mmCIF file of C-alpha atoms in Angstrom:
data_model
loop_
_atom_site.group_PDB
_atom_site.id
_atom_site.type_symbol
_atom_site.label_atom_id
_atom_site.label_comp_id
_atom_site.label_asym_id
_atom_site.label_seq_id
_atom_site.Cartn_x
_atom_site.Cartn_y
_atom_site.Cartn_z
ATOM 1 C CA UNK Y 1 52.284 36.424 93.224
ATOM 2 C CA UNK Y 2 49.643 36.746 90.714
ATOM 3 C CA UNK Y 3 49.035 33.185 88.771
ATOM 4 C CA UNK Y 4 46.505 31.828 85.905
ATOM 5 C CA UNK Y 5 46.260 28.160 85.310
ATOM 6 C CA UNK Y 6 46.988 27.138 88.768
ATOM 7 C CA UNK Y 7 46.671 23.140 88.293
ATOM 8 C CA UNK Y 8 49.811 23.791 86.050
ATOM 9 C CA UNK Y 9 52.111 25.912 87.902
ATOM 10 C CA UNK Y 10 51.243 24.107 91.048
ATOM 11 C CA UNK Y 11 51.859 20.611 89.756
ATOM 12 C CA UNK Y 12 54.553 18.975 91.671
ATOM 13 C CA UNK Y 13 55.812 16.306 88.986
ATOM 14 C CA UNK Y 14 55.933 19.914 86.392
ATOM 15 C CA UNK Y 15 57.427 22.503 88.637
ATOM 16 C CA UNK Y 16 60.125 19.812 89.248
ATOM 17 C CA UNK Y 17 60.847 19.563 85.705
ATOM 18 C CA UNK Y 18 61.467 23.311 84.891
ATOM 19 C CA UNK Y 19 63.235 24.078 88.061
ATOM 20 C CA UNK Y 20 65.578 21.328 87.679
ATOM 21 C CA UNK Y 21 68.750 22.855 88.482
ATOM 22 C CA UNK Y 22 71.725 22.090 91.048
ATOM 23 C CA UNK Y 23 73.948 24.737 90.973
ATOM 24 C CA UNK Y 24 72.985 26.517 94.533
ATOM 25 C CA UNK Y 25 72.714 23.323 95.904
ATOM 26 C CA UNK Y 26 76.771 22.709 96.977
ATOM 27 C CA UNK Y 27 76.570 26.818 98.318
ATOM 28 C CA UNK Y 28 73.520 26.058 100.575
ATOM 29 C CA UNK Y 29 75.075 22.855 102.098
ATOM 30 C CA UNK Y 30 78.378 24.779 103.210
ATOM 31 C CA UNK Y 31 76.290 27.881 104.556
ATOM 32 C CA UNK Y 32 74.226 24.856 106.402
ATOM 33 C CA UNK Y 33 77.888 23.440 107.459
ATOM 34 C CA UNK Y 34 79.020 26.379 108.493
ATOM 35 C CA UNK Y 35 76.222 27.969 110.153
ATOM 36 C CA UNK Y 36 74.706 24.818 111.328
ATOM 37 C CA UNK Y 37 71.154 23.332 112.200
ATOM 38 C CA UNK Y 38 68.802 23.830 112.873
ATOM 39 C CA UNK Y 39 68.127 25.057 109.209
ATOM 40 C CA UNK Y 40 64.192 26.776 107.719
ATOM 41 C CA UNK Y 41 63.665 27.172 104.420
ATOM 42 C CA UNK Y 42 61.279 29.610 103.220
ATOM 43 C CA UNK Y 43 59.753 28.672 99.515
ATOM 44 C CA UNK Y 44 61.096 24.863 99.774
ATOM 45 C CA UNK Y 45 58.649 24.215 96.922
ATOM 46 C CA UNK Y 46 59.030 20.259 96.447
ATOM 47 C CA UNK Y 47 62.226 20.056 98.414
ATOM 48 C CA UNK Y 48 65.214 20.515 95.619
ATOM 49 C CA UNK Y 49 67.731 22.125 98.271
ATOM 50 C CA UNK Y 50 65.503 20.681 101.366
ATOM 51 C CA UNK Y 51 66.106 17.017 100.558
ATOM 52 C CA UNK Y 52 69.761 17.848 99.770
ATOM 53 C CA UNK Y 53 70.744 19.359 103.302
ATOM 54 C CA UNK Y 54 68.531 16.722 104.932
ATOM 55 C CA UNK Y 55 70.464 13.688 102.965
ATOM 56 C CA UNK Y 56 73.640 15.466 104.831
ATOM 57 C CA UNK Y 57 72.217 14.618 108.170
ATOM 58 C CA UNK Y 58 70.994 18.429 109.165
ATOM 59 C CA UNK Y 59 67.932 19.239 110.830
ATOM 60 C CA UNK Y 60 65.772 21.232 108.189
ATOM 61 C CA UNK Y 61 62.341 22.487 108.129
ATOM 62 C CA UNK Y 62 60.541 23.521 104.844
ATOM 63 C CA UNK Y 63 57.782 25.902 104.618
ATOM 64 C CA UNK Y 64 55.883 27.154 101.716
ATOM 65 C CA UNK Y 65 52.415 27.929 100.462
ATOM 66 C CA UNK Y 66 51.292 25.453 98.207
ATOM 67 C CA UNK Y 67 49.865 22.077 99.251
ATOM 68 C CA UNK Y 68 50.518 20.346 96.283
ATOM 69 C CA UNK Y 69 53.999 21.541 96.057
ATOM 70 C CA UNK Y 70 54.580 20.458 99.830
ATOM 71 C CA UNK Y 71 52.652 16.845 98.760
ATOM 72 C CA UNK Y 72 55.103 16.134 96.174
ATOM 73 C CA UNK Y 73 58.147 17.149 98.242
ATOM 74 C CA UNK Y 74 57.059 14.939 101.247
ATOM 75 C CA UNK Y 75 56.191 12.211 98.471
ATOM 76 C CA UNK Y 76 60.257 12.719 97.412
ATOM 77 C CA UNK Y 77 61.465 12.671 100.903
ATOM 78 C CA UNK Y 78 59.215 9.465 102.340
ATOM 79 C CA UNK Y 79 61.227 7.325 99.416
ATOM 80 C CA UNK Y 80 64.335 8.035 100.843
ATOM 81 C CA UNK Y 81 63.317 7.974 104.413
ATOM 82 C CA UNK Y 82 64.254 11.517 105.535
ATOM 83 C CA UNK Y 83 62.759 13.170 108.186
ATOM 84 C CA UNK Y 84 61.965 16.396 107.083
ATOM 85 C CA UNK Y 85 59.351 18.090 109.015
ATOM 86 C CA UNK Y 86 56.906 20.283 106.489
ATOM 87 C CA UNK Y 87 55.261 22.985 106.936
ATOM 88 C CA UNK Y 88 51.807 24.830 104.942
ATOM 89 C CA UNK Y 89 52.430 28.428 105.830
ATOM 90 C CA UNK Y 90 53.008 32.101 104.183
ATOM 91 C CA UNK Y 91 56.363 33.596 104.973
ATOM 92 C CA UNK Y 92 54.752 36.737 105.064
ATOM 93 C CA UNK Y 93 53.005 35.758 108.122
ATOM 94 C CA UNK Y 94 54.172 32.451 110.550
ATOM 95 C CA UNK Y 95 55.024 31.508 114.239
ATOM 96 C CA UNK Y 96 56.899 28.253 114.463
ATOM 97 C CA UNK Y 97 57.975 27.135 117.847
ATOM 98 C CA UNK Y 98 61.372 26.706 117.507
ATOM 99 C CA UNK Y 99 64.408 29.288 116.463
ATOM 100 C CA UNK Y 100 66.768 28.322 113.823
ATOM 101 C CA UNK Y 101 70.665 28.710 113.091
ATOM 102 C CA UNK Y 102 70.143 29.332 109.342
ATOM 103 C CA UNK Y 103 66.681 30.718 107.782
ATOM 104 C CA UNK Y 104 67.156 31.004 103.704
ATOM 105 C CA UNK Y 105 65.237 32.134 100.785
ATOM 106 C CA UNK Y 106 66.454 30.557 97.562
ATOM 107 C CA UNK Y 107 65.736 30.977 94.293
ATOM 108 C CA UNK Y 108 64.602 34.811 93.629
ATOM 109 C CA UNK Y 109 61.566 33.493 95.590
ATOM 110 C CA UNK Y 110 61.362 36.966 97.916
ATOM 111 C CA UNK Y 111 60.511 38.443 95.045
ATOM 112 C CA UNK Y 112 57.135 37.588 94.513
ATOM 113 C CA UNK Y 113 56.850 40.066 97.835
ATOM 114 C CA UNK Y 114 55.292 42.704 96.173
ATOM 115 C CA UNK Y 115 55.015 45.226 98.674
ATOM 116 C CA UNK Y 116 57.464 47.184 100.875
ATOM 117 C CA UNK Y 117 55.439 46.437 103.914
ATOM 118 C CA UNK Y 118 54.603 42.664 102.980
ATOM 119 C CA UNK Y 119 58.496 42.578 102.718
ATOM 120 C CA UNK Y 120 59.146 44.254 106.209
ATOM 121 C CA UNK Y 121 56.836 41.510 107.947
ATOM 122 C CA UNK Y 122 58.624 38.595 106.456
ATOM 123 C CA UNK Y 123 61.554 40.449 108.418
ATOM 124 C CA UNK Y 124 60.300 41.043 111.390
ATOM 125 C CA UNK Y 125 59.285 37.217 111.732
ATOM 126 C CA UNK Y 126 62.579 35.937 110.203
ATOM 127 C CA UNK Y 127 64.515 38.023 113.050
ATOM 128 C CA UNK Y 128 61.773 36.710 115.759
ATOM 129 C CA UNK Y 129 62.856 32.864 114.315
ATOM 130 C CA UNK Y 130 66.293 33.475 114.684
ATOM 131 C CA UNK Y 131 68.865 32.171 117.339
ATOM 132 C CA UNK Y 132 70.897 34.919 118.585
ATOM 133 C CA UNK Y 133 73.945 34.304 116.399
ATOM 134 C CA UNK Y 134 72.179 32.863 113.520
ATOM 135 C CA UNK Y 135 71.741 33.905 110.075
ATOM 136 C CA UNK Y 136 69.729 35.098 107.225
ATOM 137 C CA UNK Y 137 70.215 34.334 103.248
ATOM 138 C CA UNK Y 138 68.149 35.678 100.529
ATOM 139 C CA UNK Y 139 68.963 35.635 96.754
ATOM 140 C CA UNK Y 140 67.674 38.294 94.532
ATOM 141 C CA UNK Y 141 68.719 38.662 90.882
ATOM 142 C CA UNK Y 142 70.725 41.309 89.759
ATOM 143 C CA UNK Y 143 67.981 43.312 87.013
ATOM 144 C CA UNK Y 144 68.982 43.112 83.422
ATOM 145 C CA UNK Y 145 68.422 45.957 81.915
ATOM 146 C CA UNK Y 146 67.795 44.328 78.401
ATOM 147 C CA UNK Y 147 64.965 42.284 79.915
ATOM 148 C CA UNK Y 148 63.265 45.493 81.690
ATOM 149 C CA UNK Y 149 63.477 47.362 78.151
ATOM 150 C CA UNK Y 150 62.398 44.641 76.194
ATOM 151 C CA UNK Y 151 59.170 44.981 73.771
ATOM 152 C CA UNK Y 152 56.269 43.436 75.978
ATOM 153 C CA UNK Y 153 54.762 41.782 72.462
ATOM 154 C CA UNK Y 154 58.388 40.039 71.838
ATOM 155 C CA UNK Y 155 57.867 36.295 72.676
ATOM 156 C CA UNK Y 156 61.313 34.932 74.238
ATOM 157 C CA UNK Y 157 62.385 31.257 74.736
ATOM 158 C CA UNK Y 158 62.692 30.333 78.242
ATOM 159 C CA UNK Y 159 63.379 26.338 78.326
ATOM 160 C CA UNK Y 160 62.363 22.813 77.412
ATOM 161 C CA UNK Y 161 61.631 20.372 79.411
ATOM 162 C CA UNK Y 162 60.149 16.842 79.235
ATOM 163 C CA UNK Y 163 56.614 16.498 79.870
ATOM 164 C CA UNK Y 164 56.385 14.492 83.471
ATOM 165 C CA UNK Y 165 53.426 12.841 82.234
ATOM 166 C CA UNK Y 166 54.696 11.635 78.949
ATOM 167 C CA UNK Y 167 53.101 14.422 76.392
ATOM 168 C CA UNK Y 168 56.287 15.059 74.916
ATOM 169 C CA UNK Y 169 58.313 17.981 75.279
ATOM 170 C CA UNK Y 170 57.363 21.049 76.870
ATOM 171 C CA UNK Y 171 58.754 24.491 75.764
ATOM 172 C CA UNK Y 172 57.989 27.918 78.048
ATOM 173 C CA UNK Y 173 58.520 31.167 76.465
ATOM 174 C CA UNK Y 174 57.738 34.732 78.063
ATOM 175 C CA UNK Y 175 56.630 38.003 77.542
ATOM 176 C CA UNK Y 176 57.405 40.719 80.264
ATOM 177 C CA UNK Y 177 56.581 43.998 80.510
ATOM 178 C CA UNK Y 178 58.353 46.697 83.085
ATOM 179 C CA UNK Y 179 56.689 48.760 84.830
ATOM 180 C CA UNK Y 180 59.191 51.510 85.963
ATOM 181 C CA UNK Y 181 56.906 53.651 88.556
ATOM 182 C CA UNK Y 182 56.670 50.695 90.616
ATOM 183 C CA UNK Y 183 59.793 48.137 90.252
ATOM 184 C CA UNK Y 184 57.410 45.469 88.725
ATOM 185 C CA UNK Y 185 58.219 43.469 86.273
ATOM 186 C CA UNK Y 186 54.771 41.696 84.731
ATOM 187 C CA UNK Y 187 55.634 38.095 82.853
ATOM 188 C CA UNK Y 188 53.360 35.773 80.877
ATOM 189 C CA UNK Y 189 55.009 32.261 80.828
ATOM 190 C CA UNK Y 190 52.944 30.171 77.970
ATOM 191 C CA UNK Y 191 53.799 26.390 78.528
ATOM 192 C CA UNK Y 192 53.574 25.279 75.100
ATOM 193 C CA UNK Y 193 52.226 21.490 74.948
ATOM 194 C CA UNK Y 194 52.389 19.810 71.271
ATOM 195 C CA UNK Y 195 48.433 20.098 71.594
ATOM 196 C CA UNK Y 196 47.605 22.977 73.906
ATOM 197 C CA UNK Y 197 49.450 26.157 75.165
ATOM 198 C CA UNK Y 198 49.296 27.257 79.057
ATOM 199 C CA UNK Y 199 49.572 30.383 80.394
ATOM 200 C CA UNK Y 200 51.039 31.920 83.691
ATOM 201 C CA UNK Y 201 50.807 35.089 84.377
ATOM 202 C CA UNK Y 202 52.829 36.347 87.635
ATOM 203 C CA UNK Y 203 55.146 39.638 88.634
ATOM 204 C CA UNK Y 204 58.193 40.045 90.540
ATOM 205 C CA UNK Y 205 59.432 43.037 92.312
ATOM 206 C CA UNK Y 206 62.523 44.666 90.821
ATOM 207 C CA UNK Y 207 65.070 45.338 93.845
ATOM 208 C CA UNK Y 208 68.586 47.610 92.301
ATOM 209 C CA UNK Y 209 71.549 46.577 94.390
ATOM 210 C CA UNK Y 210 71.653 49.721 96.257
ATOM 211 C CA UNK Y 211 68.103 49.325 97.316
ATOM 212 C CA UNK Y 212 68.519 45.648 98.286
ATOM 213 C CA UNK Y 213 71.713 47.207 100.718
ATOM 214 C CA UNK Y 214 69.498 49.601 101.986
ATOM 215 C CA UNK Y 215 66.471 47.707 103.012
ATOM 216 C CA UNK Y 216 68.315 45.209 105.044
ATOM 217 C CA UNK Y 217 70.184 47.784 107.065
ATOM 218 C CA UNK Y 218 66.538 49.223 107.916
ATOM 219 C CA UNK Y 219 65.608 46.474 109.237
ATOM 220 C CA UNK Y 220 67.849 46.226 111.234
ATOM 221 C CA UNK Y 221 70.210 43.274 109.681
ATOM 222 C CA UNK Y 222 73.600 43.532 109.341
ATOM 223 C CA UNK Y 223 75.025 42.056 106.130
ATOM 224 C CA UNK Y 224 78.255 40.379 106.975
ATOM 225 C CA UNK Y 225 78.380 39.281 102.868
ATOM 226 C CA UNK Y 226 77.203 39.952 99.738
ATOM 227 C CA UNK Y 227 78.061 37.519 97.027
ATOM 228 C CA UNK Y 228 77.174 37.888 92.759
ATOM 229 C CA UNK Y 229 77.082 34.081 92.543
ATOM 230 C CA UNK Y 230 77.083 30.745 93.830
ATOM 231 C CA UNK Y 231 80.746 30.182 94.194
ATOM 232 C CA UNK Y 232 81.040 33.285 96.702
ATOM 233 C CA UNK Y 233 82.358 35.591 94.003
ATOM 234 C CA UNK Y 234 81.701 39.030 95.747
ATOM 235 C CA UNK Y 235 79.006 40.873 93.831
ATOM 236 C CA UNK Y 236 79.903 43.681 91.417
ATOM 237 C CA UNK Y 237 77.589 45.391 89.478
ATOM 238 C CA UNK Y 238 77.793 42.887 86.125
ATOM 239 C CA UNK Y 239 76.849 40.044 88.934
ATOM 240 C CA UNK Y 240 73.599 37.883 87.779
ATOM 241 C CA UNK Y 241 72.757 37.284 91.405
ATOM 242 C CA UNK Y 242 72.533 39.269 94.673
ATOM 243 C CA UNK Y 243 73.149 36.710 97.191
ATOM 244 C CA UNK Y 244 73.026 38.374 101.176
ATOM 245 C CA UNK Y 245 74.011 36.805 104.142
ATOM 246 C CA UNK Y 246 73.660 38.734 107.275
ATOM 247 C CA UNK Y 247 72.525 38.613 110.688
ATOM 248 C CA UNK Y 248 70.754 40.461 113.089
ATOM 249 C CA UNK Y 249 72.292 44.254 114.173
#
């Protein structure tokens, strides 16, 4: 992932603001129930589904790159006296010593893998962390055409969100631009402060359902389900999400 303004998009007490959300929380406790512990996260950011899961007395690791993401989620998790054990580490590359029941990435995160191959070693090390029967989770989302087509000098509201240090309101809007040769998409998210505007600049791979079936069965998963949503709807093609759960072949 490509960023500017790091300080910004790194901030714990800010990146908990705009990713405020709870809806995948209730699907990745009953995967956790049903698969059981112990559970890694890959991209746990400052904890939103870690904490979660480790409230409901599971066994959870979280691993992701940033330090000052990881600082604010241990910060969350010392207040409520959860033992959570944290991790700095790329998923592209990482040797824990211990094999899990459940390994997830949440939140679109795998897409900021930009390359086939970068992909195919986040695999390889997922399947060499797993416990014989356990499994694998990843969410993509489903591409939206009318965002890949979109004008790249349209500006596009995103969300609001209150400043975490008491500057008022934040607003993020977005440009994107596609580019079709290689399945990137290119966005610039400008946090706009009342006196100042931020920018982000990062790009996501593109992955087309059939593609995303494809590349797990090369690598030797086997995807037991494929889901459009949280709830376990099973994913059609007007889906927002492509939610896999498989295992190894």
């Amino acid at each position: 992932m490509n960023t500017k303004d790091l300080p910004i998009y790194f901030d714990g007490e800010h990146y908990d603001a705009w990713t405020e959300r709870e809806v995948d929380i209730p699907f990745y406790k009953k995967q956790v129930k049903k698969y059981g512990d112990p559970v890694l996260e890959l991209g746990c950011g400052t904890g939103r589904i870690t904490i979660p899961i480790a409230r409901e007395g599971f066994d959870i690791t979280g691993l992701d790159l940033s330090r000052e993401l990881l600082r604010r989620a241990k910060e969350k998790a010392e207040k409520e006296e959860l033992d959570i054990r944290w991790i700095e580490g790329d998923m592209r590359k990482f040797s824990l010593d211990q094999d899990f029941n459940l390994i997830f990435v949440p939140f679109n995160t795998i897409q900021h893998i930009l390359s086939l191959e970068e992909l195919e070693r986040v695999f390889e090390d997922v399947k060499q962390h797993m416990k014989t029967d356990g499994r694998f989770i990843v969410e993509f989302f489903n591409p939206d055409l009318d965002i890949l087509n979109r004008d790249p000098q349209e500006e596009h509201e995103v969300m609001e969100y209150e400043d975490p240090n008491g500057e008022g309101k934040v607003k993020i809007t977005e440009k994107t631009s596609y580019e079709k040769a290689k399945q990137m998409l290119h966005l610039n998210w400008f946090y706009n402060f009342e006196d100042r505007r931020v920018t982000k600049e990062w790009t996501s791979r593109i992955w087309f359902p059939k593609e995303v079936d494809e590349v797990f069965k090369y690598n030797d998963f086997e995807t037991e389900h494929k889901y459009g949503d949280f709830d376990e709807s099973p994913f059609t093609n007007n889906s927002g999400q492509q939610i896999v759960v498989c295992k190894k072949a």
